[in-house]
mmCIF file of C-alpha atoms in Angstrom:
data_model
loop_
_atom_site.group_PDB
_atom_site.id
_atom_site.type_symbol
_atom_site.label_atom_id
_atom_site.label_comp_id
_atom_site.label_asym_id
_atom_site.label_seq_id
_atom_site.Cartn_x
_atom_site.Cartn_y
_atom_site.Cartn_z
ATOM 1 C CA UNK Q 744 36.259 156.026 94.094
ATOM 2 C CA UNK Q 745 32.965 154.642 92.454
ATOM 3 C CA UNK Q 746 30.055 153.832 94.847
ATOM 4 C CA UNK Q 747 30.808 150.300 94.134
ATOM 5 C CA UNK Q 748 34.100 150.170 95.862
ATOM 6 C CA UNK Q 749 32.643 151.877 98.428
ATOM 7 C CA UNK Q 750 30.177 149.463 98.834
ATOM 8 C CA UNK Q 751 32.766 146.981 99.090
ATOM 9 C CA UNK Q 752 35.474 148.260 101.297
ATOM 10 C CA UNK Q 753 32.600 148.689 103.789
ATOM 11 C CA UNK Q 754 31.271 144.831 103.314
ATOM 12 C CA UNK Q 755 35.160 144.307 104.145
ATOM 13 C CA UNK Q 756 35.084 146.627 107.068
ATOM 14 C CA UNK Q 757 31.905 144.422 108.324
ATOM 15 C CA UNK Q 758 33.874 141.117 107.577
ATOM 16 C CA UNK Q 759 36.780 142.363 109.536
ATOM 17 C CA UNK Q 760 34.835 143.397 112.257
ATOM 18 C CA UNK Q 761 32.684 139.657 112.566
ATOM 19 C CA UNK Q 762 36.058 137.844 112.667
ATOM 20 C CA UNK Q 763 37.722 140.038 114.951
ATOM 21 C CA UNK Q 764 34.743 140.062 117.063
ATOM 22 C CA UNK Q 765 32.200 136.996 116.077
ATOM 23 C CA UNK Q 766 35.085 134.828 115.374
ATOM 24 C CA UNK Q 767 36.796 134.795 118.846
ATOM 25 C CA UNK Q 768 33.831 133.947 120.441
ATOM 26 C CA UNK Q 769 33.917 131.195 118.039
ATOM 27 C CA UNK Q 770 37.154 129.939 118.852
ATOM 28 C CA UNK Q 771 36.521 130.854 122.952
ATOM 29 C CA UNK Q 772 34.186 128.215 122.024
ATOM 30 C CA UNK Q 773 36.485 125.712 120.688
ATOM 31 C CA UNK Q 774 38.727 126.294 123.661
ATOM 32 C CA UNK Q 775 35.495 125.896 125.728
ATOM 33 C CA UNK Q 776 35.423 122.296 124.141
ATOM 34 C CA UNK Q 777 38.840 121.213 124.166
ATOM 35 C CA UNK Q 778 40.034 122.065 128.011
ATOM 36 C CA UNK Q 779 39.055 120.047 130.487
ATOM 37 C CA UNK Q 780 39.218 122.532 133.336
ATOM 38 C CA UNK Q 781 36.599 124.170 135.126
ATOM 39 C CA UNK Q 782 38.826 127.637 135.817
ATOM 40 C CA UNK Q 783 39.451 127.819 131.934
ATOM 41 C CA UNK Q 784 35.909 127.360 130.923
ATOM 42 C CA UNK Q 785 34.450 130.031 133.901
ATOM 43 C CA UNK Q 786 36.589 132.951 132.443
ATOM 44 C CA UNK Q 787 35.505 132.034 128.584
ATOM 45 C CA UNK Q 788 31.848 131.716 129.776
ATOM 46 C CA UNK Q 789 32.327 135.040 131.615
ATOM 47 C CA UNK Q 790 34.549 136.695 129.551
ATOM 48 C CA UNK Q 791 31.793 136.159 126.528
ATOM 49 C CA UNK Q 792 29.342 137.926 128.091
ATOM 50 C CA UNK Q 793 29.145 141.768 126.853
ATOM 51 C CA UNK Q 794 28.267 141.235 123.556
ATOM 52 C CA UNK Q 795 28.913 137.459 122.045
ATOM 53 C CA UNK Q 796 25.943 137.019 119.852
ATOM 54 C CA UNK Q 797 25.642 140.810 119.294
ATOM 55 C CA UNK Q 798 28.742 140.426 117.105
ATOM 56 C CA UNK Q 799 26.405 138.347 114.437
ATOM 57 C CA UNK Q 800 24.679 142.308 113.849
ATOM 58 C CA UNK Q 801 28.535 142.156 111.748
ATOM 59 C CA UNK Q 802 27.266 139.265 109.460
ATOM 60 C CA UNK Q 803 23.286 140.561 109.126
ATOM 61 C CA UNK Q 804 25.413 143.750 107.757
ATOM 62 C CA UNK Q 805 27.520 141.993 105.468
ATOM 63 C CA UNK Q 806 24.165 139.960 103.733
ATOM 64 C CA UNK Q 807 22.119 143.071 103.776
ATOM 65 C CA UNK Q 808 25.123 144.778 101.967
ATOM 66 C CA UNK Q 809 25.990 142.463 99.628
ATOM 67 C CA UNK Q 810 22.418 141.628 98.717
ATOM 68 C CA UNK Q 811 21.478 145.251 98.056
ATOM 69 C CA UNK Q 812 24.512 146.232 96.588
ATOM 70 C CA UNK Q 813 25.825 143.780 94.751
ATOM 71 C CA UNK Q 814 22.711 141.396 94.128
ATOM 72 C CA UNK Q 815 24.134 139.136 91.334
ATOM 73 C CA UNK Q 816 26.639 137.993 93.018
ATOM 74 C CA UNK Q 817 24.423 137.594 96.530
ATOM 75 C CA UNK Q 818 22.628 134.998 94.453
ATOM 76 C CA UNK Q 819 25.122 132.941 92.952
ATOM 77 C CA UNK Q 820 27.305 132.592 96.037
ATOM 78 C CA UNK Q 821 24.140 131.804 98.383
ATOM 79 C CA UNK Q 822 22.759 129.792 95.738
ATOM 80 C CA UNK Q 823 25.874 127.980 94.685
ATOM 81 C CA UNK Q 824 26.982 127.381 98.449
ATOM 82 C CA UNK Q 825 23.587 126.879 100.327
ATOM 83 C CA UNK Q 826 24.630 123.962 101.924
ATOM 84 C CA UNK Q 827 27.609 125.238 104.175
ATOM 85 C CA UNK Q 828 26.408 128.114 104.836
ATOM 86 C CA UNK Q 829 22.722 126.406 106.165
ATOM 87 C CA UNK Q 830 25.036 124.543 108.671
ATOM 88 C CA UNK Q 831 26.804 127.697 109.639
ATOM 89 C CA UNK Q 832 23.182 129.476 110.025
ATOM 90 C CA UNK Q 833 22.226 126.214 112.248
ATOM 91 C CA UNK Q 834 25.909 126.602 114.094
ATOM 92 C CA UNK Q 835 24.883 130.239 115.036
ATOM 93 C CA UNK Q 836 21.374 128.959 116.232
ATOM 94 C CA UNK Q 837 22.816 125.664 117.862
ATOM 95 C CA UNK Q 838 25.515 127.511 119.812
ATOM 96 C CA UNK Q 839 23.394 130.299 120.890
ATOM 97 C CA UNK Q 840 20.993 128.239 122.221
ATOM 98 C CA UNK Q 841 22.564 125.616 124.268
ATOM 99 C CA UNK Q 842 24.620 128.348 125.654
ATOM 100 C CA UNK Q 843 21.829 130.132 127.186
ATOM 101 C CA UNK Q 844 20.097 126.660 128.174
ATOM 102 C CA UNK Q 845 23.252 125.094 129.981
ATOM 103 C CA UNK Q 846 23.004 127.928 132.467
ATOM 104 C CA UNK Q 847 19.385 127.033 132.992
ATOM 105 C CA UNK Q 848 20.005 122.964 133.368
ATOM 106 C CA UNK Q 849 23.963 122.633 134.036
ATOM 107 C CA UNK Q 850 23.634 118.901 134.632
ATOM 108 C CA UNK Q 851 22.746 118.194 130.689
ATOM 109 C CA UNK Q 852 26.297 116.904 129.525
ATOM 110 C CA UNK Q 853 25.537 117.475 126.001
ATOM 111 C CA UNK Q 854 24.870 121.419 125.793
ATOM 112 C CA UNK Q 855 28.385 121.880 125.723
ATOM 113 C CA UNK Q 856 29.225 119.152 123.600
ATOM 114 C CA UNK Q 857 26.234 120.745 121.196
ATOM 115 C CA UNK Q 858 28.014 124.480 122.213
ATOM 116 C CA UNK Q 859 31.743 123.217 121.265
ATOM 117 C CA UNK Q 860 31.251 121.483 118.041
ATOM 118 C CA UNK Q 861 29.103 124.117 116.707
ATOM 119 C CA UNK Q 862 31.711 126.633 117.566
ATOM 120 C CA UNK Q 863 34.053 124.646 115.226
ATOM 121 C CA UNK Q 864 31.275 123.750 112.264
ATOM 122 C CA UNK Q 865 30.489 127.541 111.938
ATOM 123 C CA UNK Q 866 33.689 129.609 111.258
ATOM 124 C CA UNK Q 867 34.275 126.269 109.328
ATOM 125 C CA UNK Q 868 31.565 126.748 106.652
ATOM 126 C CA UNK Q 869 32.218 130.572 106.430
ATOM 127 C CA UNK Q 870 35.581 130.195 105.820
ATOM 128 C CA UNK Q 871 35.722 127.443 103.509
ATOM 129 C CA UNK Q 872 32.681 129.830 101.556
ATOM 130 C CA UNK Q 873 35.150 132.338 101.306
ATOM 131 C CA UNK Q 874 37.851 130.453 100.152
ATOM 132 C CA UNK Q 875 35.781 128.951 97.201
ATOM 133 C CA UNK Q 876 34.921 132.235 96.222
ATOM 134 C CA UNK Q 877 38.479 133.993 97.065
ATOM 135 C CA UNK Q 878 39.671 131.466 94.386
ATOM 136 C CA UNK Q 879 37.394 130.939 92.155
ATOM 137 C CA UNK Q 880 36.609 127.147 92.828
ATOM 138 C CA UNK Q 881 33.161 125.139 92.742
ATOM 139 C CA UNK Q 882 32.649 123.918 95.885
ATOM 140 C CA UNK Q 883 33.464 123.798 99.277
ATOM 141 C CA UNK Q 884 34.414 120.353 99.860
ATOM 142 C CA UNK Q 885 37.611 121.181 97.297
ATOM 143 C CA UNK Q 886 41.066 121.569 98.681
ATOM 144 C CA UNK Q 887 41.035 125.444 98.535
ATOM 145 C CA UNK Q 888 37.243 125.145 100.093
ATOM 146 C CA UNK Q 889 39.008 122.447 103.007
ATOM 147 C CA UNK Q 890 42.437 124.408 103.319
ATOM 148 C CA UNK Q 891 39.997 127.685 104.143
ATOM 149 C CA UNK Q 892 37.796 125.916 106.986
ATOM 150 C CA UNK Q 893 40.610 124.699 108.579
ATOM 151 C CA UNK Q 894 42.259 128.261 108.399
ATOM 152 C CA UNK Q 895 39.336 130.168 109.603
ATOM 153 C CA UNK Q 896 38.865 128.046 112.149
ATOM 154 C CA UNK Q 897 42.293 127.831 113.821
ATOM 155 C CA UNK Q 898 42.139 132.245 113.403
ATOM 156 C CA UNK Q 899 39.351 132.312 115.348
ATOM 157 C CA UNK Q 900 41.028 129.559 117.874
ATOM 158 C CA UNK Q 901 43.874 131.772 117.691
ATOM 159 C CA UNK Q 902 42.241 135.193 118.128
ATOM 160 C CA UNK Q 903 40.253 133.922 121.256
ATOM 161 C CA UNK Q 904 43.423 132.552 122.811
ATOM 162 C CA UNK Q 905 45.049 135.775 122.462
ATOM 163 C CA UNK Q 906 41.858 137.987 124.202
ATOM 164 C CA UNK Q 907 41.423 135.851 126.908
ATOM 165 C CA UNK Q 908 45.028 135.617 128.390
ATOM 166 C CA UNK Q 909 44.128 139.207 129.638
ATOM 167 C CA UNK Q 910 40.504 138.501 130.663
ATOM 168 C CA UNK Q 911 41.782 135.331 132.448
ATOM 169 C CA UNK Q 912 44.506 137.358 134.667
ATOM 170 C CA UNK Q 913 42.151 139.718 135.197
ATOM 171 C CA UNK Q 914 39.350 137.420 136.110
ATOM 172 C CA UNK Q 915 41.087 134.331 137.745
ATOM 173 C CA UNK Q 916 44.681 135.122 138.237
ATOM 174 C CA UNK Q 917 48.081 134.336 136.937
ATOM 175 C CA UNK Q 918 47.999 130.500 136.522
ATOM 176 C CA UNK Q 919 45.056 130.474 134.603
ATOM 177 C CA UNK Q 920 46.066 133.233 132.401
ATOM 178 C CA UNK Q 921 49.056 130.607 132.040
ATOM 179 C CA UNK Q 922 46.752 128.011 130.015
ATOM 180 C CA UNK Q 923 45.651 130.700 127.609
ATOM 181 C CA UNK Q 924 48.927 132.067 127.115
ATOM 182 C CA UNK Q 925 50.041 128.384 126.066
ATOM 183 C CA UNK Q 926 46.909 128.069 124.005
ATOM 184 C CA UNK Q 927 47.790 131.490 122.220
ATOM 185 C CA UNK Q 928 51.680 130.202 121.492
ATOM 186 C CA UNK Q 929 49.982 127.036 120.119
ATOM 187 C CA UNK Q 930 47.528 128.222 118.301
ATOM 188 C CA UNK Q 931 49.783 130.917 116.494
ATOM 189 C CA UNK Q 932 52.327 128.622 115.541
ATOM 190 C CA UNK Q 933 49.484 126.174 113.977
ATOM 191 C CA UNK Q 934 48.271 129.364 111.905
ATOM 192 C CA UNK Q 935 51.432 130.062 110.862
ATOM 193 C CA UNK Q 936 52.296 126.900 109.575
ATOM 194 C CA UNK Q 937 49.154 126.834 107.711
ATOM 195 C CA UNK Q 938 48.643 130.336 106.869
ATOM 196 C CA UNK Q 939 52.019 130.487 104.841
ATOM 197 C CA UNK Q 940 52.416 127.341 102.696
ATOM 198 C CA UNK Q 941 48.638 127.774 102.008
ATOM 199 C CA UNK Q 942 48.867 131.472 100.585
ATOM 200 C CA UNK Q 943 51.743 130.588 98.636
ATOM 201 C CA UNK Q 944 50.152 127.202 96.604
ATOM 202 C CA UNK Q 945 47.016 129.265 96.276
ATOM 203 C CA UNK Q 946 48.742 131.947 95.027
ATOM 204 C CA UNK Q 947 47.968 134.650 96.512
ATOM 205 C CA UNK Q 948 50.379 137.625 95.776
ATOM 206 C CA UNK Q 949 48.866 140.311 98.232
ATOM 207 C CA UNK Q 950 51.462 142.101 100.289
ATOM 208 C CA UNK Q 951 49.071 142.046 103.310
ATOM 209 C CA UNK Q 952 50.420 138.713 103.615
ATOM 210 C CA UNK Q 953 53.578 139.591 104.523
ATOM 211 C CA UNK Q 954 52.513 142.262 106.929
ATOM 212 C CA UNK Q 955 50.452 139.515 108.518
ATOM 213 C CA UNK Q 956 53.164 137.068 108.790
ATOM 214 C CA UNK Q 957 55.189 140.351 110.408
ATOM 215 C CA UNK Q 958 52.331 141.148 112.867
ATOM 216 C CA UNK Q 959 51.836 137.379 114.141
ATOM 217 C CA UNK Q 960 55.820 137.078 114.719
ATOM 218 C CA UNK Q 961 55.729 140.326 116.645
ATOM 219 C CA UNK Q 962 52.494 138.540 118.295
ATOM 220 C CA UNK Q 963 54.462 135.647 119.403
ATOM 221 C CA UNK Q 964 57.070 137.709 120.731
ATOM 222 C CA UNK Q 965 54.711 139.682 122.440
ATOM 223 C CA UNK Q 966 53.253 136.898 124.056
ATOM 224 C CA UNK Q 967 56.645 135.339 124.938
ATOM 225 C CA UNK Q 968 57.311 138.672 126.743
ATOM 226 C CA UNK Q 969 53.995 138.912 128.372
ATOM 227 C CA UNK Q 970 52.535 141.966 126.386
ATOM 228 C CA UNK Q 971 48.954 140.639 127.079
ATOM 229 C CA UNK Q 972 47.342 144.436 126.085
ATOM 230 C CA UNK Q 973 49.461 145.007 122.955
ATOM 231 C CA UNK Q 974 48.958 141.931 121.182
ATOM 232 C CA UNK Q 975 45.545 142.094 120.730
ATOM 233 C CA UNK Q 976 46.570 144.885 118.187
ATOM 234 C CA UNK Q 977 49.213 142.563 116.413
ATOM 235 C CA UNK Q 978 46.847 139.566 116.845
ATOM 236 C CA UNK Q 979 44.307 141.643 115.277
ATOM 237 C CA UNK Q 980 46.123 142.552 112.267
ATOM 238 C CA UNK Q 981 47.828 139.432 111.606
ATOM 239 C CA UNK Q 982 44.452 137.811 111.280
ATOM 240 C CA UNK Q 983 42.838 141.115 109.557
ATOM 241 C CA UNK Q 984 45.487 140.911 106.942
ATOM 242 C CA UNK Q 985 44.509 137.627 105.909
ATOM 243 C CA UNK Q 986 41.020 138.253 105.213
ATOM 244 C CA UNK Q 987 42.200 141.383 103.238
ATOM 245 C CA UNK Q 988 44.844 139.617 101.432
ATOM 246 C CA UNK Q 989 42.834 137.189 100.703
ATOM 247 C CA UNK Q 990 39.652 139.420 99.085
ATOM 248 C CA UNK Q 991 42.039 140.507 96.727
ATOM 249 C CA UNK Q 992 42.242 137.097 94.888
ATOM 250 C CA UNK Q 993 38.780 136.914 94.124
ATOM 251 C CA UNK Q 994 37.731 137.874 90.349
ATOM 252 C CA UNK Q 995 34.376 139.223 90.719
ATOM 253 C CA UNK Q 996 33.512 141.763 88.325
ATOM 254 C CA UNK Q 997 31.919 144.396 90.886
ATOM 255 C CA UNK Q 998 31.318 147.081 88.778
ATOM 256 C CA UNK Q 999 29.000 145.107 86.433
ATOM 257 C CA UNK Q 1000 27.001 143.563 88.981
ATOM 258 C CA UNK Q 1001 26.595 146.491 91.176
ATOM 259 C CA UNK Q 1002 23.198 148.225 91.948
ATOM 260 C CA UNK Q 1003 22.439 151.511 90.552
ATOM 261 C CA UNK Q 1004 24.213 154.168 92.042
ATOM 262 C CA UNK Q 1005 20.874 156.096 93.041
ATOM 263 C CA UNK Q 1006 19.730 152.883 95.067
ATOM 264 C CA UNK Q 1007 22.949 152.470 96.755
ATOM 265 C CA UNK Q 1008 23.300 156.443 97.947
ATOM 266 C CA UNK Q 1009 19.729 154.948 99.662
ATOM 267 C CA UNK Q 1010 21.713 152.504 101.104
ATOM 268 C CA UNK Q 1011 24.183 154.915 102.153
ATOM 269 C CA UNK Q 1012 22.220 157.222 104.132
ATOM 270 C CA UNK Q 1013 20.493 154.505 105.617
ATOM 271 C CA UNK Q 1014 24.100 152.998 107.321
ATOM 272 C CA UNK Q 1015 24.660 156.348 108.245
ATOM 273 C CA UNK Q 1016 21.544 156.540 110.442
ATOM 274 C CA UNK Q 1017 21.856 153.036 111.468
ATOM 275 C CA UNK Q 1018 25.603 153.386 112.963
ATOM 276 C CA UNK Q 1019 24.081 156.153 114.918
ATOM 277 C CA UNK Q 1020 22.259 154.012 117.099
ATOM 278 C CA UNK Q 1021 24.050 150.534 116.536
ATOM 279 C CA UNK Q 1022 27.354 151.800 117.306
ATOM 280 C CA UNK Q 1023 26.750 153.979 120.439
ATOM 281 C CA UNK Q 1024 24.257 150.923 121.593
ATOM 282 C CA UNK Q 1025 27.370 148.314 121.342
ATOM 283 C CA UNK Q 1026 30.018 150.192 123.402
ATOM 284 C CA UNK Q 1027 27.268 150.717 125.980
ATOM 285 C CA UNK Q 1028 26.601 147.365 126.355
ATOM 286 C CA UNK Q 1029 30.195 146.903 126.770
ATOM 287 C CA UNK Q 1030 30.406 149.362 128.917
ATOM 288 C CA UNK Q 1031 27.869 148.218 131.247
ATOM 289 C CA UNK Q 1032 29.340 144.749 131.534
ATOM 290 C CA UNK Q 1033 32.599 146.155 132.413
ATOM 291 C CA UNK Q 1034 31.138 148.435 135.011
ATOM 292 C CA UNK Q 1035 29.520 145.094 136.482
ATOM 293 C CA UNK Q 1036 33.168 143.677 136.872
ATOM 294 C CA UNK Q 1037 34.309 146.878 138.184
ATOM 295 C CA UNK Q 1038 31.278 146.725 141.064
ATOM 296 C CA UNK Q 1039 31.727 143.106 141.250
ATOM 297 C CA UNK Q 1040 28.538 142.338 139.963
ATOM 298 C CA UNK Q 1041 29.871 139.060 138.057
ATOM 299 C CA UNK Q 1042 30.192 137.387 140.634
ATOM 300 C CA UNK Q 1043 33.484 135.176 141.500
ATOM 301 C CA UNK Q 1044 35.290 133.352 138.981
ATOM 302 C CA UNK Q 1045 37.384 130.238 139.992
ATOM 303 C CA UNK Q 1046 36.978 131.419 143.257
ATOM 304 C CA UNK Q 1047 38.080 135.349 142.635
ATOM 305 C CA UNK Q 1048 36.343 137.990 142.698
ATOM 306 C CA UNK Q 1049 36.014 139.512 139.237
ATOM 307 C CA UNK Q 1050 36.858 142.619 138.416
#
């Protein structure tokens, strides 16, 4: 294995990790937008709150990666695509923001409105980015560019649906973890439906499609069966899968555009000492806020006590 591939299975292990991570906090806040009850929204606003904009750390990796490793192609993708991926930067911002400010003034009725749609625009943008580049199209206002918003967007919708049914039994009770559970079935059957006919006009070939398809069936029967723990693995891979599957599409000739391998051992040993202290930092966080659950520090949810 050259340093090059190395360089790129670990911008692909960083990818991975932002949707799995990033992206259902993006779709917790489409779901945030779309239901119009005040149970569903407290355990999505609570269940958020270890580490929801930490998880952009994922995509600061990915640039800093991709720029130093691979500059060439850094600069024609930003420079071909600046426009989506601006809005997506502005999503990040917007959603952040209004976020934090609607718990400061709750009576402003358009922080969430501001909060939901950005939670849409953003995966949007990235996605249909990648699917431009996956397939080797112009621009993201194509069909491929369209057909890879849409996608993204409904995995993260999915994803988010799928983590919450746990949080929201464990936070609120049964009957709310009832909505989720419906918005997971939903959700799952929508990517499905669009995951499938989609890979197969594009083209893609990759096998990982068909051990997607096999993970979100067993995810559906999961949630049928009321496996709330477990499919978060098979949610997980379904959607990993696709992002996988769908790298291997894209023609980029690596290799030539790659840095030297002497500057990218650099960046090697300079990961290395930065997962020492991001990693360990992240599961403490996480750790923390489930402590405060545990000691019912959170507060009440929906009227429960959380925790």
């Amino acid at each position: 294995m050259s340093y090059a591939d190395a360089a790129l299975g670990l911008i692909l292990l960083g990818l991975s990790a932002y949707l799995l991570f990033g992206g259902a906090d993006f779709g917790a806040g489409l779901w945030h937008l779309l239901t119009r009850r005040r149970a569903d929204k407290d355990v999505i606003e609570h269940a958020m709150g270890p580490l929801w904009e930490a998880n952009h750390v994922w995509l600061v990796f990915v640039m800093v990666m991709s720029w130093t490793a691979f500059p060439p192609v850094f600069a024609d993708i930003m420079s071909a695509h600046w426009v989506p991926l601006s809005l997506a930067a502005l999503g990040i911002v917007a959603r952040g923001s209004t976020f934090v400010f609607s718990k400061a003034d709750p009576d402003q009725p358009w922080y969430p409105w501001i909060f939901g749609l950005s939670s849409i625009v953003t995966p949007y943008c990235l996605g249909s980015v990648a699917a431009v580049v996956a397939t080797g199209g112009t621009t993201w206002l194509s069909l491929s560019g369209v057909y890879g918003g849409v996608l993204t967007t409904a995995l993260c919708a999915y994803l988010a649906a799928v983590y919450l049914i746990w949080d929201a039994r464990r936070l609120a009770g049964y009957e709310i973890s009832m909505h989720f559970r419906g918005y997971a079935l939903v959700s799952g059957a929508a990517v499905g439906l669009l995951a499938l006919p989609g890979a197969a006009a594009l083209g893609v070939r990759s096998p990982l499609i068909l051990l997607s398809t096999a993970a979100g069936l067993a995810s559906l029967v999961m949630i049928a069966r009321r496996a709330y723990l477990a499919v978060r693995v098979t949610g997980a891979l379904a959607v990993v899968a696709v992002l996988w599957g769908a790298a291997g599409m894209a023609g980029l000739d690596l290799d030539a555009a790659a840095a030297q391998d002497t500057v990218l051992q650099v960046v090697f040993v300079a990961l290395g000492a930065g997962a020492l202290v991001l990693v360990p930092s992240m599961a403490w966080l996480f750790v923390l806020f489930q402590r405060a659950d545990a000691d019912g520090v959170g507060g009440t949810v929906s009227g429960h006590r959380t925790g």
